[in-house]
Amino acid sequence: MGEAALQLKPLKIGPLTAEYPVIQGGMGVGISLSSLAGAVAKAGGIGIISTAQIGFKDPDFLKDPMGANLRAIHEELKKARKTAPEGILGFNIMVATKEYARYVKEAVKAGADVIISGAGLPVDLPRYVKEAAEEMGEECLRRPMLAPIVSSIKSASVICKMWDRKHKMAPDFVVVEGPCAGGHLGFSREELSEYEVDTQCVSKTYKREKYEAEIRGIIGVVKEFAGKYKKEIPVVTAGGIFDHEDVLRQLRLGADGVQVATRFVTTEECDADPAYKQAYLDAEEKDIVIVKSPVGMPGRAIRNRFLERVQEGRIPVKGCFRCLEHCNPAETPYCITRALIHAAEGNIEEALLFCGSNAYRCKRIETVPEVMRKLCGVEPEEESE
């Protein structure tokens, strides 16, 4: 193990301890399922399965998407556990998901170690977890560790105060997702412009120090509630973290760990189709753009023929998969489920290709253990090319 790796401490979340302070970010639809999550957990990180239309491969998905998704939550976690019997595994569940509570309860019943929840504020996440545990009775040996995803001091303060008031608890850990993240972003278009991360060259324009001041403020908020509840509440930062130096920078800011998603897409173990991975390898920085999502949030994706069609006008929705709470099929600019399933299946030109701002830096297919070693500084930096 290299000298730099000795600077990294295990990530402790309640009774759980990950060898390395790296959480693999949840990516839907079908990008982070059992293969990727299991490999990351086996390699000493925390593996996260996205519940977003998780059952899209089920033969009954078209006629009963909810049933297919709930079954797949159990199936995917079971397969990941087979890969990493001693590893830490959990789910990312979007608050914007239609029937959000059912997904949370199913994740608890499946035996998740952690639940991370964003795309909205997970105000009632603790209540749904408690209800699931009560329904399970003696079968519930331990509740999962819970983390809201926040992007600002304000959102961190709001969710901590609401959990304190409504549920008499504080988060078990907090994920801070910055403006360089992939997929749906917890920022307005104006805020992205303010941080200059909506340009064709984010690596040169991003006002990093300005957002890092926000991260320090969030850590301060979390510490207040950690003190009130006399517990450690790790803060995990995410968005644009690609190499070991990025990890060290976050730890110097005061973070306890990092969440990484984009870097794991171009691995052998990632559940995505090879064509999706190749789109990352082929992308240049100028190809990565901010898009408007039917979720109501800005998102980051790779420019392709699909996005050109969206700019030309609305793509009529044929059938509804009941994926989002606030989506009107008659008005939405396109069906996000269909676009993301096309991505997972490799139909690249008809797909929404979500990615982080550093996707263009992916140059070859690696393995999860390789990526984990490079993030944690286990190998000499020159070997990471």
Tab-separated table of N, CA, C and O in Angstrom, residues 83-123:
chain	number	residue	atom	x	y	z
A	83	THR	N	-21.811	-11.705	-4.340
A	83	THR	CA	-20.484	-11.235	-4.728
A	83	THR	C	-19.691	-10.758	-3.527
A	83	THR	O	-18.489	-11.005	-3.419
A	84	ALA	N	-20.370	-10.047	-2.617
A	84	ALA	CA	-19.690	-9.456	-1.458
A	84	ALA	C	-20.445	-9.791	-0.177
A	84	ALA	O	-21.150	-8.945	0.381
A	85	PRO	N	-20.311	-11.016	0.319
A	85	PRO	CA	-21.072	-11.444	1.507
A	85	PRO	C	-20.819	-10.581	2.739
A	85	PRO	O	-21.711	-10.404	3.564
A	86	GLU	N	-19.618	-10.040	2.858
A	86	GLU	CA	-19.272	-9.228	4.018
A	86	GLU	C	-19.282	-7.739	3.703
A	86	GLU	O	-18.945	-6.914	4.552
A	87	GLY	N	-19.648	-7.390	2.483
A	87	GLY	CA	-19.583	-5.996	2.067
A	87	GLY	C	-20.776	-5.176	2.518
A	87	GLY	O	-21.776	-5.700	3.007
A	88	ILE	N	-20.659	-3.867	2.336
A	88	ILE	CA	-21.740	-2.929	2.684
A	88	ILE	C	-22.469	-2.551	1.402
A	88	ILE	O	-21.864	-2.061	0.449
A	89	LEU	N	-23.776	-2.785	1.400
A	89	LEU	CA	-24.584	-2.593	0.198
A	89	LEU	C	-25.882	-1.857	0.528
A	89	LEU	O	-26.422	-1.991	1.617
A	90	GLY	N	-26.344	-1.090	-0.420
A	90	GLY	CA	-27.599	-0.381	-0.185
A	90	GLY	C	-28.197	0.154	-1.460
A	90	GLY	O	-27.819	-0.259	-2.566
A	91	PHE	N	-29.129	1.093	-1.302
A	91	PHE	CA	-29.882	1.600	-2.436
A	91	PHE	C	-29.879	3.127	-2.469
A	91	PHE	O	-29.855	3.780	-1.424
A	92	ASN	N	-29.951	3.659	-3.685
A	92	ASN	CA	-30.255	5.062	-3.900
A	92	ASN	C	-31.707	5.124	-4.359
A	92	ASN	O	-32.081	4.472	-5.342
A	93	ILE	N	-32.538	5.873	-3.650
A	93	ILE	CA	-33.966	5.972	-3.973
A	93	ILE	C	-34.340	7.439	-4.136
A	93	ILE	O	-34.189	8.227	-3.196
A	94	MET	N	-34.807	7.820	-5.308
A	94	MET	CA	-35.169	9.201	-5.571
A	94	MET	C	-36.489	9.574	-4.895
A	94	MET	O	-37.483	8.847	-5.022
A	95	VAL	N	-36.498	10.708	-4.204
A	95	VAL	CA	-37.719	11.197	-3.578
A	95	VAL	C	-38.784	11.467	-4.636
A	95	VAL	O	-39.988	11.321	-4.388
A	96	ALA	N	-38.339	11.839	-5.832
A	96	ALA	CA	-39.269	12.158	-6.925
A	96	ALA	C	-39.982	10.930	-7.471
A	96	ALA	O	-40.907	11.049	-8.276
A	97	THR	N	-39.562	9.743	-7.041
A	97	THR	CA	-40.174	8.508	-7.514
A	97	THR	C	-41.644	8.415	-7.098
A	97	THR	O	-41.994	8.676	-5.947
A	98	LYS	N	-42.493	8.030	-8.026
A	98	LYS	CA	-43.898	7.791	-7.692
A	98	LYS	C	-43.976	6.612	-6.721
A	98	LYS	O	-43.281	5.616	-6.884
A	99	GLU	N	-44.759	6.734	-5.680
A	99	GLU	CA	-44.884	5.727	-4.616
A	99	GLU	C	-43.527	5.468	-3.937
A	99	GLU	O	-43.134	4.330	-3.669
A	100	TYR	N	-42.858	6.559	-3.664
A	100	TYR	CA	-41.544	6.543	-3.007
A	100	TYR	C	-41.535	5.662	-1.763
A	100	TYR	O	-40.605	4.875	-1.543
A	101	ALA	N	-42.570	5.772	-0.940
A	101	ALA	CA	-42.621	5.021	0.320
A	101	ALA	C	-42.527	3.514	0.084
A	101	ALA	O	-41.875	2.796	0.854
A	102	ARG	N	-43.153	3.019	-0.972
A	102	ARG	CA	-43.129	1.573	-1.245
A	102	ARG	C	-41.718	1.108	-1.576
A	102	ARG	O	-41.301	0.009	-1.173
A	103	TYR	N	-40.986	1.930	-2.297
A	103	TYR	CA	-39.606	1.566	-2.632
A	103	TYR	C	-38.735	1.532	-1.375
A	103	TYR	O	-37.916	0.625	-1.197
A	104	VAL	N	-38.897	2.543	-0.517
A	104	VAL	CA	-38.125	2.580	0.720
A	104	VAL	C	-38.414	1.348	1.570
A	104	VAL	O	-37.490	0.669	2.051
A	105	LYS	N	-39.685	1.030	1.745
A	105	LYS	CA	-40.046	-0.108	2.579
A	105	LYS	C	-39.527	-1.421	2.003
A	105	LYS	O	-39.075	-2.310	2.741
A	106	GLU	N	-39.559	-1.532	0.684
A	106	GLU	CA	-39.066	-2.771	0.063
A	106	GLU	C	-37.561	-2.900	0.231
A	106	GLU	O	-37.033	-4.001	0.430
A	107	ALA	N	-36.845	-1.768	0.170
A	107	ALA	CA	-35.397	-1.794	0.371
A	107	ALA	C	-35.060	-2.238	1.791
A	107	ALA	O	-34.108	-2.997	2.016
A	108	VAL	N	-35.858	-1.785	2.766
A	108	VAL	CA	-35.657	-2.211	4.161
A	108	VAL	C	-35.906	-3.707	4.280
A	108	VAL	O	-35.104	-4.444	4.883
A	109	LYS	N	-36.999	-4.174	3.693
A	109	LYS	CA	-37.355	-5.592	3.794
A	109	LYS	C	-36.354	-6.487	3.061
A	109	LYS	O	-36.157	-7.646	3.431
A	110	ALA	N	-35.698	-5.933	2.034
A	110	ALA	CA	-34.695	-6.709	1.297
A	110	ALA	C	-33.407	-6.860	2.096
A	110	ALA	O	-32.607	-7.758	1.838
A	111	GLY	N	-33.211	-5.971	3.087
A	111	GLY	CA	-32.019	-6.073	3.933
A	111	GLY	C	-30.929	-5.087	3.601
A	111	GLY	O	-29.737	-5.366	3.824
A	112	ALA	N	-31.276	-3.902	3.096
A	112	ALA	CA	-30.271	-2.891	2.758
A	112	ALA	C	-29.482	-2.458	3.990
A	112	ALA	O	-30.038	-2.316	5.077
A	113	ASP	N	-28.190	-2.251	3.810
A	113	ASP	CA	-27.358	-1.712	4.889
A	113	ASP	C	-27.498	-0.197	4.967
A	113	ASP	O	-27.418	0.386	6.053
A	114	VAL	N	-27.655	0.442	3.806
A	114	VAL	CA	-27.778	1.897	3.751
A	114	VAL	C	-28.843	2.278	2.727
A	114	VAL	O	-29.099	1.534	1.773
A	115	ILE	N	-29.455	3.432	2.937
A	115	ILE	CA	-30.344	4.030	1.944
A	115	ILE	C	-29.937	5.486	1.782
A	115	ILE	O	-29.872	6.232	2.764
A	116	ILE	N	-29.648	5.865	0.547
A	116	ILE	CA	-29.290	7.239	0.215
A	116	ILE	C	-30.422	7.801	-0.634
A	116	ILE	O	-30.871	7.157	-1.584
A	117	SER	N	-30.883	9.004	-0.300
A	117	SER	CA	-32.073	9.512	-0.974
A	117	SER	C	-31.957	10.994	-1.312
A	117	SER	O	-31.640	11.816	-0.452
A	118	GLY	N	-32.194	11.311	-2.595
A	118	GLY	CA	-32.142	12.686	-3.063
A	118	GLY	C	-33.181	12.918	-4.134
A	118	GLY	O	-34.217	12.278	-4.146
A	119	ALA	N	-32.895	13.847	-5.064
A	119	ALA	CA	-33.874	14.284	-6.073
A	119	ALA	C	-35.135	14.757	-5.377
A	119	ALA	O	-36.244	14.324	-5.654
A	120	GLY	N	-34.935	15.657	-4.428
A	120	GLY	CA	-35.974	16.120	-3.525
A	120	GLY	C	-35.507	15.888	-2.099
A	120	GLY	O	-34.532	15.174	-1.874
A	121	LEU	N	-36.155	16.503	-1.137
A	121	LEU	CA	-35.764	16.314	0.255
A	121	LEU	C	-36.511	15.126	0.868
A	121	LEU	O	-37.745	15.109	0.899
A	122	PRO	N	-35.787	14.139	1.375
A	122	PRO	CA	-36.425	12.929	1.937
A	122	PRO	C	-36.959	13.159	3.342
A	122	PRO	O	-36.492	12.560	4.316
A	123	VAL	N	-37.951	14.024	3.447
A	123	VAL	CA	-38.483	14.441	4.750
A	123	VAL	C	-39.004	13.260	5.555
A	123	VAL	O	-38.782	13.166	6.767
